[in-house]
PDB file of C-alpha atoms in Angstrom:
ATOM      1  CA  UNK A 984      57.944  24.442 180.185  1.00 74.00           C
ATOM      2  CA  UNK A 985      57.512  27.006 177.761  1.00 84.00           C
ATOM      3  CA  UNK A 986      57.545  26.183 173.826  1.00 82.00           C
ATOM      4  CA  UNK A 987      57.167  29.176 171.795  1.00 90.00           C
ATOM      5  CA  UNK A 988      55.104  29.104 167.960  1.00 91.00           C
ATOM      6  CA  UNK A 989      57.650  28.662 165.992  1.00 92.00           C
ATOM      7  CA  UNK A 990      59.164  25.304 167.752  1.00 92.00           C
ATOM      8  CA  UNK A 991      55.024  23.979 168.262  1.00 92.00           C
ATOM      9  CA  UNK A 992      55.414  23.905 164.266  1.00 94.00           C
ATOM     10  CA  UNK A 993      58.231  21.817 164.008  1.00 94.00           C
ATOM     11  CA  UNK A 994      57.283  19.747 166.372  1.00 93.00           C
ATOM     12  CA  UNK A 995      53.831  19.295 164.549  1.00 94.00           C
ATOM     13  CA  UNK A 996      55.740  19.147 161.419  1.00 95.00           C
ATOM     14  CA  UNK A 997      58.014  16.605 162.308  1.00 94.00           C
ATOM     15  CA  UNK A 998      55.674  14.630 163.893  1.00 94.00           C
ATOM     16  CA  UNK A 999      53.004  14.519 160.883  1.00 93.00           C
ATOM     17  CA  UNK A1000      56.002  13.763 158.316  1.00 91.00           C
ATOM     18  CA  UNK A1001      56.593  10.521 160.366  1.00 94.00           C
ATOM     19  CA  UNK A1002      52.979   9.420 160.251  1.00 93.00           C
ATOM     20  CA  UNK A1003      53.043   9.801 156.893  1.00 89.00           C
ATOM     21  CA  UNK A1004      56.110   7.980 156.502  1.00 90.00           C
ATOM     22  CA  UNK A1005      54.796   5.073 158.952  1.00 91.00           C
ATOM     23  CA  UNK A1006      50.974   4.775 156.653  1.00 87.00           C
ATOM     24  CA  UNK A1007      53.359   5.164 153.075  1.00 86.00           C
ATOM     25  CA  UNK A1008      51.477   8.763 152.279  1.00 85.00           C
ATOM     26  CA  UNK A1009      55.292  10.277 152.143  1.00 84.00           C
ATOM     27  CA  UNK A1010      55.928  10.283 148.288  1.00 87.00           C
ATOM     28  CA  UNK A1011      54.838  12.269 145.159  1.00 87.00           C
ATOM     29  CA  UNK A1012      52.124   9.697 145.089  1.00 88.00           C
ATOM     30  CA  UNK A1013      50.396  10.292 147.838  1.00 88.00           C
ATOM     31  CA  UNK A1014      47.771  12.587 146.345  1.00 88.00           C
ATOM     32  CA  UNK A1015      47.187   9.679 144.243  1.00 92.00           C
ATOM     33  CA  UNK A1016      47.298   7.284 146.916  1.00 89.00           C
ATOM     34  CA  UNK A1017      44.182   9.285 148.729  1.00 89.00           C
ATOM     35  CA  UNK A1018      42.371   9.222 145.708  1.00 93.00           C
ATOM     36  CA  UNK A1019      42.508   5.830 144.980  1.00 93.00           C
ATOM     37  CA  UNK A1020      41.062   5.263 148.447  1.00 92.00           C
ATOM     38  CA  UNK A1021      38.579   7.264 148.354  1.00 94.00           C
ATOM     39  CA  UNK A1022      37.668   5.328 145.093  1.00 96.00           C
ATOM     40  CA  UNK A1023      38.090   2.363 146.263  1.00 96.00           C
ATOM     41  CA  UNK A1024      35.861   3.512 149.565  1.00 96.00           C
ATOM     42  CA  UNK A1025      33.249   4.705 147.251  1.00 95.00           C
ATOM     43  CA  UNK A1026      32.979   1.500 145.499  1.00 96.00           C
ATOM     44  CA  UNK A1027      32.749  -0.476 148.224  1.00 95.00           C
ATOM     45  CA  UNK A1028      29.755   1.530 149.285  1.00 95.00           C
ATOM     46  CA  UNK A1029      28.099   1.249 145.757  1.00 95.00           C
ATOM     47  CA  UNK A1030      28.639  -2.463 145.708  1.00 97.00           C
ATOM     48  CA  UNK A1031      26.983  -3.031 149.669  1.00 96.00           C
ATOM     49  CA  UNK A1032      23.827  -1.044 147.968  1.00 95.00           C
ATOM     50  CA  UNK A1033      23.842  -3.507 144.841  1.00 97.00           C
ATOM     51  CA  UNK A1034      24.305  -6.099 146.901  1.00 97.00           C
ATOM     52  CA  UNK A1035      21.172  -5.457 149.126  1.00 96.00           C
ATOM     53  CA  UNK A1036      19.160  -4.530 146.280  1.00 97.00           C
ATOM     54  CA  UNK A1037      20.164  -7.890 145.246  1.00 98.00           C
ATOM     55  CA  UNK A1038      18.976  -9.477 148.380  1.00 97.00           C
ATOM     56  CA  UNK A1039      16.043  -7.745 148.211  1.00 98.00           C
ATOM     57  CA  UNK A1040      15.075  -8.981 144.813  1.00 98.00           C
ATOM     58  CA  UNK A1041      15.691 -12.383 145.566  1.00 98.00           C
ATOM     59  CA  UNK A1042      13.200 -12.239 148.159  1.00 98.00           C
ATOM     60  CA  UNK A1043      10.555 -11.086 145.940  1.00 98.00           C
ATOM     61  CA  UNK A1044      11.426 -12.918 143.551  1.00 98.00           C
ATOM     62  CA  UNK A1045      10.820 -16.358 145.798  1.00 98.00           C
ATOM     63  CA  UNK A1046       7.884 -14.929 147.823  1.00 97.00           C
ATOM     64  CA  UNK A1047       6.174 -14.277 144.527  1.00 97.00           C
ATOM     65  CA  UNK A1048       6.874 -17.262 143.594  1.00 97.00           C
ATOM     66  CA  UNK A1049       5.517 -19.166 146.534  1.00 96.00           C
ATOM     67  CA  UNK A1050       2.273 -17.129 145.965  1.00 96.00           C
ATOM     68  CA  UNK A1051       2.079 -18.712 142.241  1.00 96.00           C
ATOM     69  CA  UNK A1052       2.948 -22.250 143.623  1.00 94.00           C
ATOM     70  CA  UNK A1053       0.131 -21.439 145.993  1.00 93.00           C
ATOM     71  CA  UNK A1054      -2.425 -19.921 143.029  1.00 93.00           C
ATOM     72  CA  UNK A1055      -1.772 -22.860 140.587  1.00 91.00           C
ATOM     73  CA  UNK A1056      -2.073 -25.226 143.340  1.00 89.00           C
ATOM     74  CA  UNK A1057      -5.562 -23.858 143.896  1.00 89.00           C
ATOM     75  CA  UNK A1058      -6.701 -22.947 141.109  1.00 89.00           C
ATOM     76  CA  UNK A1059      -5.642 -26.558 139.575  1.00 85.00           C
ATOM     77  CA  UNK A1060      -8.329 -28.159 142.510  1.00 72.00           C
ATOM     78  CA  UNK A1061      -5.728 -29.214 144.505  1.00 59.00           C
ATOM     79  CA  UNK A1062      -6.431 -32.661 143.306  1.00 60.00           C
ATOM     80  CA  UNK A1063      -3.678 -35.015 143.745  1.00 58.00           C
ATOM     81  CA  UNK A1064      -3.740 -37.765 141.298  1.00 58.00           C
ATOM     82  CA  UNK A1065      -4.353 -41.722 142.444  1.00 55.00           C
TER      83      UNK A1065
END
């Protein structure tokens, strides 16, 4: 079977209108749509990077203070009072 250019293109046509139609992309909107989720991807990847730098902080943050638990606790003697 033998499909010539011009019925390839409809075909292709046809076909992409309905996956459009079946993720909602088939409106005036949909120019808007793709840039909202592009946004919305590009946030999402901002926020996972403040996140981890959050992380990341907070585990300073805690072993530093662990090292001036363990500084004041020797620098006090390490004397327990009785």
């Amino acid at each position: 079977m033998i499909i010539d250019e011009t019925a390839l293109r409809q075909i292709i046509r046809e076909e992409l209108k309905s996956v459009l139609k079946e993720v909602g992309l088939h409106d005036d909107d949909a120019g808007n749509d793709v840039r909202d989720l592009r946004s919305l991807i590009t946030d999402w990847r901002g926020m996972k990077n403040i996140v981890w730098q959050t992380v990341a902080r907070a585990g300073t943050v805690f072993v530093l203070g662990l090292l001036m638990l363990g500084a004041w606790s020797k620098l006090s003697g390490g004397d327990s009072p009785e």
